[in-house]
mmCIF file of C-alpha atoms and ligand atoms in Angstrom:
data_model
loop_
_atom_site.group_PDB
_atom_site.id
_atom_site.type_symbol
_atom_site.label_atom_id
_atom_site.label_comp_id
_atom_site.label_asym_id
_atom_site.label_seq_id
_atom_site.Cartn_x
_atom_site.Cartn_y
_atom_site.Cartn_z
ATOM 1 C CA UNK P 1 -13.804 16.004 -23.431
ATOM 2 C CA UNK P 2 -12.614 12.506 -22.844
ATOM 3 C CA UNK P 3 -8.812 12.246 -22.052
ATOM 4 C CA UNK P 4 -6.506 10.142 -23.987
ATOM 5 C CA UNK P 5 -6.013 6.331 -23.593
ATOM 6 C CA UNK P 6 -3.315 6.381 -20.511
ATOM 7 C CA UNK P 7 0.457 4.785 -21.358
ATOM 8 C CA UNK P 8 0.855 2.454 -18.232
ATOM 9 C CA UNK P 9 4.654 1.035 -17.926
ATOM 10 C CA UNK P 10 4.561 -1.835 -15.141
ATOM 11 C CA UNK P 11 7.539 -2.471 -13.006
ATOM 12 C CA UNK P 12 8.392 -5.998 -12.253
ATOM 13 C CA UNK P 13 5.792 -7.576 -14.691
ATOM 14 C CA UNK P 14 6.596 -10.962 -14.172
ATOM 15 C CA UNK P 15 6.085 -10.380 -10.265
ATOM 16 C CA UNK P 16 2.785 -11.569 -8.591
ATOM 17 C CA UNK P 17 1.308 -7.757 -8.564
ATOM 18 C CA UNK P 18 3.319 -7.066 -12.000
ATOM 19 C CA UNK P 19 0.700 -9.821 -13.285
ATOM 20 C CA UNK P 20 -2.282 -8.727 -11.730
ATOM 21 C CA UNK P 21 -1.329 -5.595 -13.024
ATOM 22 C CA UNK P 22 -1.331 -7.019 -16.555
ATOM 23 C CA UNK P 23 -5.100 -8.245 -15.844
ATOM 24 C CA UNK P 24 -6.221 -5.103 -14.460
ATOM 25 C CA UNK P 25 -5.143 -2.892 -17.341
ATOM 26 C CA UNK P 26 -6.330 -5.526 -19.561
ATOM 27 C CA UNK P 27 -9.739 -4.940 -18.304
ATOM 28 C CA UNK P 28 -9.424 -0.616 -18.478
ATOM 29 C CA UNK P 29 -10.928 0.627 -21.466
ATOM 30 C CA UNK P 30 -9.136 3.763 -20.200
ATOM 31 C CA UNK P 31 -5.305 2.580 -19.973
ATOM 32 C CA UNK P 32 -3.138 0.062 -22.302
ATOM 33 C CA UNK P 33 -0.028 -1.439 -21.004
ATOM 34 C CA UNK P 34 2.636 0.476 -22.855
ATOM 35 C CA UNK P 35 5.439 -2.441 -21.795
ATOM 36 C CA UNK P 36 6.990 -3.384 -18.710
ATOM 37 C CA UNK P 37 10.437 -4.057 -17.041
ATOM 38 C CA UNK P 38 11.479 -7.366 -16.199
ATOM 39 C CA UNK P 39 13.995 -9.481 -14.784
ATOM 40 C CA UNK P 40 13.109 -13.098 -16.390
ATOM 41 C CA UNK P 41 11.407 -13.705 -19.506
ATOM 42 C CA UNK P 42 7.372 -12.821 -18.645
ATOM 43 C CA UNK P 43 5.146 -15.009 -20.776
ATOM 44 C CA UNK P 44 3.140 -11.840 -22.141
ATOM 45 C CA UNK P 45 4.418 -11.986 -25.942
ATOM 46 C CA UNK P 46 2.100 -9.256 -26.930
ATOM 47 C CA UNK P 47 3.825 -6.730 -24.315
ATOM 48 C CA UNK P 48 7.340 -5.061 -24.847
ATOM 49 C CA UNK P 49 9.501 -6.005 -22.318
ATOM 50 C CA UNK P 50 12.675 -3.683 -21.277
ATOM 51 C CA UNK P 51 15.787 -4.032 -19.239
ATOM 52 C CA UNK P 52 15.438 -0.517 -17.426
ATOM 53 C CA UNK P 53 13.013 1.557 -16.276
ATOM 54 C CA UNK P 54 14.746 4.182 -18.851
ATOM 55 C CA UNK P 55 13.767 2.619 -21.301
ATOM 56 C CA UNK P 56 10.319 1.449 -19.699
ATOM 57 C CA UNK P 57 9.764 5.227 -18.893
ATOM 58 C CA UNK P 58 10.083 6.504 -22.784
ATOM 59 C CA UNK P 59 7.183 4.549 -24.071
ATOM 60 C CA UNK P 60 4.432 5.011 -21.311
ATOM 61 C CA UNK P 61 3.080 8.366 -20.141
ATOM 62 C CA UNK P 62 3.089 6.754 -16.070
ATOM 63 C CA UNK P 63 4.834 4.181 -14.118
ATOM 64 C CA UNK P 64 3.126 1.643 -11.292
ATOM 65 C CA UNK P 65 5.669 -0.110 -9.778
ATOM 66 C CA UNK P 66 5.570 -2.808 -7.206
ATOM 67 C CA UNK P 67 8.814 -4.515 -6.771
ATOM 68 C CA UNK P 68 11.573 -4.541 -4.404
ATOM 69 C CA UNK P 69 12.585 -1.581 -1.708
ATOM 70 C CA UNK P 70 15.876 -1.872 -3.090
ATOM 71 C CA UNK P 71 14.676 -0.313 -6.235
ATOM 72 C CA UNK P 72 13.470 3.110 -5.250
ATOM 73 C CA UNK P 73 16.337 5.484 -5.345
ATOM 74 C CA UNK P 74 17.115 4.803 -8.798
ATOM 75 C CA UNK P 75 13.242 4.782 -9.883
ATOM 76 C CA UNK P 76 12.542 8.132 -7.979
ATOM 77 C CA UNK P 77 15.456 9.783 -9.927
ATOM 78 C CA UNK P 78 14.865 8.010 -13.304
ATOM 79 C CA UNK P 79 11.016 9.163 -13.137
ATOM 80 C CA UNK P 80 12.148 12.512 -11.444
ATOM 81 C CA UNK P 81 14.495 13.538 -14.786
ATOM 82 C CA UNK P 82 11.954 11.851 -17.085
ATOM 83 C CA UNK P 83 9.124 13.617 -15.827
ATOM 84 C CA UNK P 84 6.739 10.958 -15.650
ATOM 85 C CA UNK P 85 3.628 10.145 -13.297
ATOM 86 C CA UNK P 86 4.391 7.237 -10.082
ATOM 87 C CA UNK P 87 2.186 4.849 -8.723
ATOM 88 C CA UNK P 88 4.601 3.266 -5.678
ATOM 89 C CA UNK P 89 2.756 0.531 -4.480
ATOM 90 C CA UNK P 90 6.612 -1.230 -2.971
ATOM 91 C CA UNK P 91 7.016 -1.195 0.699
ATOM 92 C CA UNK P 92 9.037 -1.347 3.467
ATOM 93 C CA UNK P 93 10.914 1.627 2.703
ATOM 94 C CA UNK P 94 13.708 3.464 5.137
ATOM 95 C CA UNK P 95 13.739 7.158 6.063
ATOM 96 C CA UNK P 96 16.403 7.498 3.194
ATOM 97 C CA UNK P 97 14.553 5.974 0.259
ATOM 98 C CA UNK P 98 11.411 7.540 1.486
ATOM 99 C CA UNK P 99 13.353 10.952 1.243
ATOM 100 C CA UNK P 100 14.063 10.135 -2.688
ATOM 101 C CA UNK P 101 10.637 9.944 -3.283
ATOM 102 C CA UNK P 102 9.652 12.898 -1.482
ATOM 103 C CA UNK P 103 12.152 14.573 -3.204
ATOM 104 C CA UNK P 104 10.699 13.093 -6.476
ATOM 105 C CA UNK P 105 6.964 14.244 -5.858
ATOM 106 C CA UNK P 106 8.687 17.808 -5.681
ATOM 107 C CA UNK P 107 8.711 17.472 -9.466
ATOM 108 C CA UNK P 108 6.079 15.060 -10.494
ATOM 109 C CA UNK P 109 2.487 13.485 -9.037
ATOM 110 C CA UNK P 110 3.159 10.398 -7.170
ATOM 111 C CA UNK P 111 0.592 8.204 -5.468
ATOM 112 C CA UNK P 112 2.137 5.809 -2.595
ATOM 113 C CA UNK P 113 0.344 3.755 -0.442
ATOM 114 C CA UNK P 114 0.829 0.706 1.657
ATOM 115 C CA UNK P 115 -2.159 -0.962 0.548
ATOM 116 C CA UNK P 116 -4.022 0.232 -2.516
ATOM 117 C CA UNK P 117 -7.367 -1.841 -1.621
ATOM 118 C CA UNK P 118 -10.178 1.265 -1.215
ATOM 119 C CA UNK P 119 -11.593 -0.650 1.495
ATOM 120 C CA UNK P 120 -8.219 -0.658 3.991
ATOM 121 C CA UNK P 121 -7.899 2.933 2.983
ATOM 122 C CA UNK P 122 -10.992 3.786 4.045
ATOM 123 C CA UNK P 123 -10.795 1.249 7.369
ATOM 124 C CA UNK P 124 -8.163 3.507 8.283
ATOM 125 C CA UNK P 125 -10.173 6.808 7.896
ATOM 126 C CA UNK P 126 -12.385 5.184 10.207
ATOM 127 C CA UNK P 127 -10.087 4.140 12.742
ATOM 128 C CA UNK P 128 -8.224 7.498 13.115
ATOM 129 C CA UNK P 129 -12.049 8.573 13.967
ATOM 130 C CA UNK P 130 -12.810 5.749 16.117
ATOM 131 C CA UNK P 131 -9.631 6.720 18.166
ATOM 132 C CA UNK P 132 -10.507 10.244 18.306
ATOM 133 C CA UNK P 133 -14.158 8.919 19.388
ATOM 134 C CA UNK P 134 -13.192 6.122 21.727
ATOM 135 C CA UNK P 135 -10.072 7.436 24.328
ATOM 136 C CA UNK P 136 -7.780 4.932 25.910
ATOM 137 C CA UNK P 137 -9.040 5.499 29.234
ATOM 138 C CA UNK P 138 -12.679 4.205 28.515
ATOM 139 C CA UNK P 139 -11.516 1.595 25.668
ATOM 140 C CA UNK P 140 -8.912 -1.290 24.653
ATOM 141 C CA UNK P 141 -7.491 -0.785 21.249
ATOM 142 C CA UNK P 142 -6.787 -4.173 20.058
ATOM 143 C CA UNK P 143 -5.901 -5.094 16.235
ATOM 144 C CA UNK P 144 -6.372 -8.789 15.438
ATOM 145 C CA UNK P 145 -4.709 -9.746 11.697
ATOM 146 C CA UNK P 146 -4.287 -12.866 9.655
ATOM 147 C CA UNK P 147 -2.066 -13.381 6.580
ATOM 148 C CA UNK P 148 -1.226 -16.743 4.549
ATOM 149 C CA UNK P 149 1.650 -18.753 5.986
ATOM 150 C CA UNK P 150 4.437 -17.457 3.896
ATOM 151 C CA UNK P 151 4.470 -14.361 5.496
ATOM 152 C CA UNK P 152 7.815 -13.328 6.896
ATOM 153 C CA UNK P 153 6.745 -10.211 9.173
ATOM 154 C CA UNK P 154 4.665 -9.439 12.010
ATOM 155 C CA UNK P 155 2.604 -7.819 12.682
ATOM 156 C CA UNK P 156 1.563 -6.640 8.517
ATOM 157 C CA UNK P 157 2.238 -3.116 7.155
ATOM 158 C CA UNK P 158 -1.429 -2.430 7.375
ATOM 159 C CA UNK P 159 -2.216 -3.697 10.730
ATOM 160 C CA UNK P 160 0.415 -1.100 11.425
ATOM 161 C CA UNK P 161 -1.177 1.388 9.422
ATOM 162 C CA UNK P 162 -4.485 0.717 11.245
ATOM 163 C CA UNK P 163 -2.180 1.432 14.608
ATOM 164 C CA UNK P 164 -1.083 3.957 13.143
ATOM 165 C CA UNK P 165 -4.363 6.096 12.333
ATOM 166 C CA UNK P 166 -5.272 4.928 16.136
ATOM 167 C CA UNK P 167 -2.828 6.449 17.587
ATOM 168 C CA UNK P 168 -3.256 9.704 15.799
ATOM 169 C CA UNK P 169 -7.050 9.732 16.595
ATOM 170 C CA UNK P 170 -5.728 9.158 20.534
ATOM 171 C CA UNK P 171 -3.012 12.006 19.663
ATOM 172 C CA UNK P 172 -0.110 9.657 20.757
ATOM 173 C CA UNK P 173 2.856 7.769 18.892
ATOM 174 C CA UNK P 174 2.220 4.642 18.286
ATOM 175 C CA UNK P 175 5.829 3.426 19.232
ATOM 176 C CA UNK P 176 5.305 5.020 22.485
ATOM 177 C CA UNK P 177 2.010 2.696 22.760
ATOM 178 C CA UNK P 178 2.422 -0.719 20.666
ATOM 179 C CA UNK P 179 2.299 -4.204 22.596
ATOM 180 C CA UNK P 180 2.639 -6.912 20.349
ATOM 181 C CA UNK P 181 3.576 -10.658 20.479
ATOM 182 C CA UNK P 182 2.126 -11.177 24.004
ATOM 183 C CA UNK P 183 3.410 -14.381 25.586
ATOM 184 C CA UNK P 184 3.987 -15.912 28.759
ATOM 185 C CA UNK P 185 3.522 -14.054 32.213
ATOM 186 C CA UNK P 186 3.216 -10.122 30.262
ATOM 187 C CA UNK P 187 1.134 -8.953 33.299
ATOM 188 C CA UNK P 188 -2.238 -6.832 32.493
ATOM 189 C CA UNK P 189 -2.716 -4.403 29.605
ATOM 190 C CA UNK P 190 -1.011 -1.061 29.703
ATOM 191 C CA UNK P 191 -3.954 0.941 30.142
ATOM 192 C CA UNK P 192 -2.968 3.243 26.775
ATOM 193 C CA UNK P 193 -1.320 0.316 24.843
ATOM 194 C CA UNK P 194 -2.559 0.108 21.505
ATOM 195 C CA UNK P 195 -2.643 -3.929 20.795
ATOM 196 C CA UNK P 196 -0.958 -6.786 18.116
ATOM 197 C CA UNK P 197 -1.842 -10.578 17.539
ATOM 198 C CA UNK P 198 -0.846 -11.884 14.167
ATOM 199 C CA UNK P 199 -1.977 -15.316 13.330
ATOM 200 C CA UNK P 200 -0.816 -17.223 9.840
ATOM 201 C CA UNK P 201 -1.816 -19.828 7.625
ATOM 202 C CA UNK P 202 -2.963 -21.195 4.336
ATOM 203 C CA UNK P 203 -3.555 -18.979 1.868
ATOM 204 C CA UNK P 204 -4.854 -15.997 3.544
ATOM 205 C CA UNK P 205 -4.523 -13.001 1.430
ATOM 206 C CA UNK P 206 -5.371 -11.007 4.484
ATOM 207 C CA UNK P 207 -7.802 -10.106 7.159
ATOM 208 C CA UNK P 208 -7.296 -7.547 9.958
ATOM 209 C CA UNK P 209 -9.955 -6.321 12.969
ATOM 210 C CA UNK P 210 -9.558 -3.657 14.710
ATOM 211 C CA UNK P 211 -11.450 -4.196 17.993
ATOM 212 C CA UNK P 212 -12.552 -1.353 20.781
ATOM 213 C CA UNK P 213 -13.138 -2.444 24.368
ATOM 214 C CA UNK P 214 -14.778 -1.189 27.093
ATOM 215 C CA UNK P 215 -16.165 -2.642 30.326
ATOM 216 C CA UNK P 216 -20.008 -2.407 28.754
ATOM 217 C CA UNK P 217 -19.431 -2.392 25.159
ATOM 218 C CA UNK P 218 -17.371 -3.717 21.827
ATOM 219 C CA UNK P 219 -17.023 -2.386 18.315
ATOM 220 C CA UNK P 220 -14.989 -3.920 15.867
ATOM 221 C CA UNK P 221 -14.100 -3.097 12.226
ATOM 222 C CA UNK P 222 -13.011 -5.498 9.492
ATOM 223 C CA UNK P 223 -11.338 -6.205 6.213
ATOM 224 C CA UNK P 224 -10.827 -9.069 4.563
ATOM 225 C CA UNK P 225 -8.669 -9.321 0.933
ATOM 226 C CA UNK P 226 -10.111 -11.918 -0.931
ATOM 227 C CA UNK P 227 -7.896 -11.819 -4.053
ATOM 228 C CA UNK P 228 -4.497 -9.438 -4.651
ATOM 229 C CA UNK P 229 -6.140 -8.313 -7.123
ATOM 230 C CA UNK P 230 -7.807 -5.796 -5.257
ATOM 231 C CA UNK P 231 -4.118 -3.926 -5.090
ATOM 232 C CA UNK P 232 -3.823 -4.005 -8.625
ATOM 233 C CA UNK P 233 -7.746 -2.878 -9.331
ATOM 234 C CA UNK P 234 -7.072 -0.030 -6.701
ATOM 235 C CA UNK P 235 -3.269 1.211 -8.213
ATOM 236 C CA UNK P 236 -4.898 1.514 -11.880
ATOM 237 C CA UNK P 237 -7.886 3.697 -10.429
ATOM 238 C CA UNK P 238 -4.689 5.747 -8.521
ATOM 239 C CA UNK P 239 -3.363 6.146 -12.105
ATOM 240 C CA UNK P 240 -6.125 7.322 -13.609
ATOM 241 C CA UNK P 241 -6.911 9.836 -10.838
ATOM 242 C CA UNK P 242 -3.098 11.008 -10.720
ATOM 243 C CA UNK P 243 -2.604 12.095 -14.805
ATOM 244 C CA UNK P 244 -4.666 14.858 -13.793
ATOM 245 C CA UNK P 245 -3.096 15.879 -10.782
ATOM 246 C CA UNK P 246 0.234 18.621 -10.394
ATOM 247 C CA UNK P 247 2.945 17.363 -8.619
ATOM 248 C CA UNK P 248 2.855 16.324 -5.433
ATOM 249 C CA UNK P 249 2.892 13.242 -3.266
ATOM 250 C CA UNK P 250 -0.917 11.705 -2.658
ATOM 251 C CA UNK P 251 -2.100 8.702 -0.659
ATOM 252 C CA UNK P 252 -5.012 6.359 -1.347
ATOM 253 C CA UNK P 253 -7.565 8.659 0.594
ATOM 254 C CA UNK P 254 -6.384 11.268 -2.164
ATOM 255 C CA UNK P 255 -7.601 9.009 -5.096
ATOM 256 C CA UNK P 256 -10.960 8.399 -2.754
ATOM 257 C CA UNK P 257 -11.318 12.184 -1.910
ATOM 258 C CA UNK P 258 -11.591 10.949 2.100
HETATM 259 P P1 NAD K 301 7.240 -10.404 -6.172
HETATM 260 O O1 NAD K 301 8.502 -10.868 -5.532
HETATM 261 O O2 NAD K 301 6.252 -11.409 -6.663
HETATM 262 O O3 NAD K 301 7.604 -9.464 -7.426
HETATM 263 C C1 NAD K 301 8.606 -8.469 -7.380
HETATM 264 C C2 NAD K 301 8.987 -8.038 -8.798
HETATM 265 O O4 NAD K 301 10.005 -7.041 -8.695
HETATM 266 C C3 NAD K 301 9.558 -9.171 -9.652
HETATM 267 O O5 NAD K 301 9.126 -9.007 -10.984
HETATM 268 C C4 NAD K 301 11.067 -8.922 -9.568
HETATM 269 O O6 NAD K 301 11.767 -9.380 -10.730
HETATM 270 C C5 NAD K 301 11.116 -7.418 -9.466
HETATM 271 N N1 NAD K 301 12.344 -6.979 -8.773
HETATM 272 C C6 NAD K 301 12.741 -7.352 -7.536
HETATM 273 N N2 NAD K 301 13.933 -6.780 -7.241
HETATM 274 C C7 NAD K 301 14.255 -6.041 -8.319
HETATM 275 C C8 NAD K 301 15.365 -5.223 -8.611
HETATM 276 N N3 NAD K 301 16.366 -5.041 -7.749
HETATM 277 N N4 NAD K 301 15.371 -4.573 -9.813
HETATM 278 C C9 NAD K 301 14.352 -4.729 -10.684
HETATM 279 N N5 NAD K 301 13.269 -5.522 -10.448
HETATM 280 C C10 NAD K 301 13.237 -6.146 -9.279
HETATM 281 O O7 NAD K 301 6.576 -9.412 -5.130
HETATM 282 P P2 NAD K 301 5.061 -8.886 -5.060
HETATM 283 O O8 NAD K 301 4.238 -9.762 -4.195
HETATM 284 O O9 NAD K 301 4.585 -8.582 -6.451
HETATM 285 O O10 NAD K 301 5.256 -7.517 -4.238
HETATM 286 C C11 NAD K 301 6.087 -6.487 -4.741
HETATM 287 C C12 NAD K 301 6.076 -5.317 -3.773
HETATM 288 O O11 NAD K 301 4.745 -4.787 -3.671
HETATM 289 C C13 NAD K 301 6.485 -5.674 -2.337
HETATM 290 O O12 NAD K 301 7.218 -4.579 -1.796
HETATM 291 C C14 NAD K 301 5.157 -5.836 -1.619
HETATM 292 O O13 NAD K 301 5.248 -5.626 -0.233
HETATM 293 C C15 NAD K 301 4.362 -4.745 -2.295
HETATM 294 N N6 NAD K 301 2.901 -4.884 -2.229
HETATM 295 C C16 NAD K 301 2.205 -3.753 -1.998
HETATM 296 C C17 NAD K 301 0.822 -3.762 -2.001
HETATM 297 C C18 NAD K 301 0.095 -2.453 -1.853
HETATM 298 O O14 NAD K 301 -1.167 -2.443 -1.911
HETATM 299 N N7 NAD K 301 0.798 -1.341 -1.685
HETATM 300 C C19 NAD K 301 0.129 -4.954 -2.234
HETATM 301 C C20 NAD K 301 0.870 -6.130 -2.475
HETATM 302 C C21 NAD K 301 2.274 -6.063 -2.484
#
């Protein structure tokens, strides 16, 4: 039996993913944009537009929300008490607004995830295996990435990520690990260090390599984002997955059953 046409309420619709959003839905024959919450006027006429996520929450049967770290307390409790599905797709989060939506996803299904492309979530399947595969005493870790000029941090939240799921392969922290922003007389390697370069410009939506080498071989791994839209294709397939999931918290490799 075919389930019913999903409710989707967008956070921050006039944002850059709030509009992608708008397009992705759009293009669903499974979801409808129920409205969206906004802090300027957002151009979509056809839409309902709604000062809180309250209100936002009533009319649409899940949430996807990409907007500002500053906003997830007060989402996690509003969706909490409402009882309504989360897609978190905002990042940057501390240890105490990460809490409030763990705390959240104790009550309702939540999917959060750094980067909602399919293809980064399952580049970092891959490089939690590579690690395992490739130890730190026969092979460099290196992680090369490349993001449009505009960027304001260093190295990105998925090159990170993709340090991250090395590091676990290799069964270390990565903090204990990381070298990043080499310059000037750094010496050699350290022979575990897990490395950083970030380069910028243009319009880059982003590109990252991981690369592994030894003294007789190299393997490297890429993804390149062509279009943000990828984000927004990947958070709708996460909300169609999640209306059929308990509560819980889920990542991307959920949605992809990795
Ligand atoms: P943006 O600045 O273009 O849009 C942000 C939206 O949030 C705007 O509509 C703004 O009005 C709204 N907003 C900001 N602060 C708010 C507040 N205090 N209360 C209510 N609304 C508020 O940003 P963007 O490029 O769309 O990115 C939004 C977030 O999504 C960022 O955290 C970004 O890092 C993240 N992001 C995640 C992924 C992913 O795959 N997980 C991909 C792209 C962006």
């Amino acid at each position: 039996m075919s389930l019913p046409v999903l409710r989707i309420g967008v956070t921050g619709l006039n944002g850059r993913m709030g509009q992608m959003l708008a397009l992705s839905i759009a293009s669903s024959s499974e979801a409808i944009l129920a409205g969206g919450t906004s802090r300027s006027p957002t151009g979509n006429s056809s839409c309902p537009c709604f000062q809180s996520i309250d209100e936002l929450a009533a009319v649409s049967d899940l949430i996807i929300d990409f907007t500002h770290v500053s906003t997830v307390i007060n989402h996690a409790r509003t969706l909490e008490k409402a009882g309504k599905a989360w897609v978190l797709g905002t990042t940057g989060l501390s240890e105490r607004e990460q809490a409030a939506v763990n705390q959240a996803a104790t009550h309702i299904p939540v999917v959060q995830a750094a980067n909602f492309s399919p293809g980064v979530t399952l580049a970092l399947s891959l490089a939690k295996k590579m690690g395992a595969a490739l130890p730190a005493s026969l092979y460099d870790a290196e992680i090369v990435e490349m993001h449009h000029r505009q960027k304001v941090d260093a190295p990105s939240g998925t090159a990170l990520a993709i340090g991250e799921a090395v590091a676990e392969g290799r069964g270390v922290r990565l903090a204990d690990v990381r070298e990043s922003g080499r310059d000037g007389h750094t010496g050699p390697r350290g022979d575990n260090a897990i490395g950083f370069a970030a380069l910028r410009g243009g319009q880059i939506v982003g590109e990252h390599t991981l690369l592994f080498t030894s003294g007789t071989e190299q393997i490297s791994l890429t993804h390149k984002a062509f279009d943000r839209r990828i984000f927004a294709d990947g958070a709708v397939r996460a909300a169609l997955w999640l209306r059929e999931q308990p509560a819980g918290l889920y990542g991307m490799e959920d949605v992809l059953g990795l």
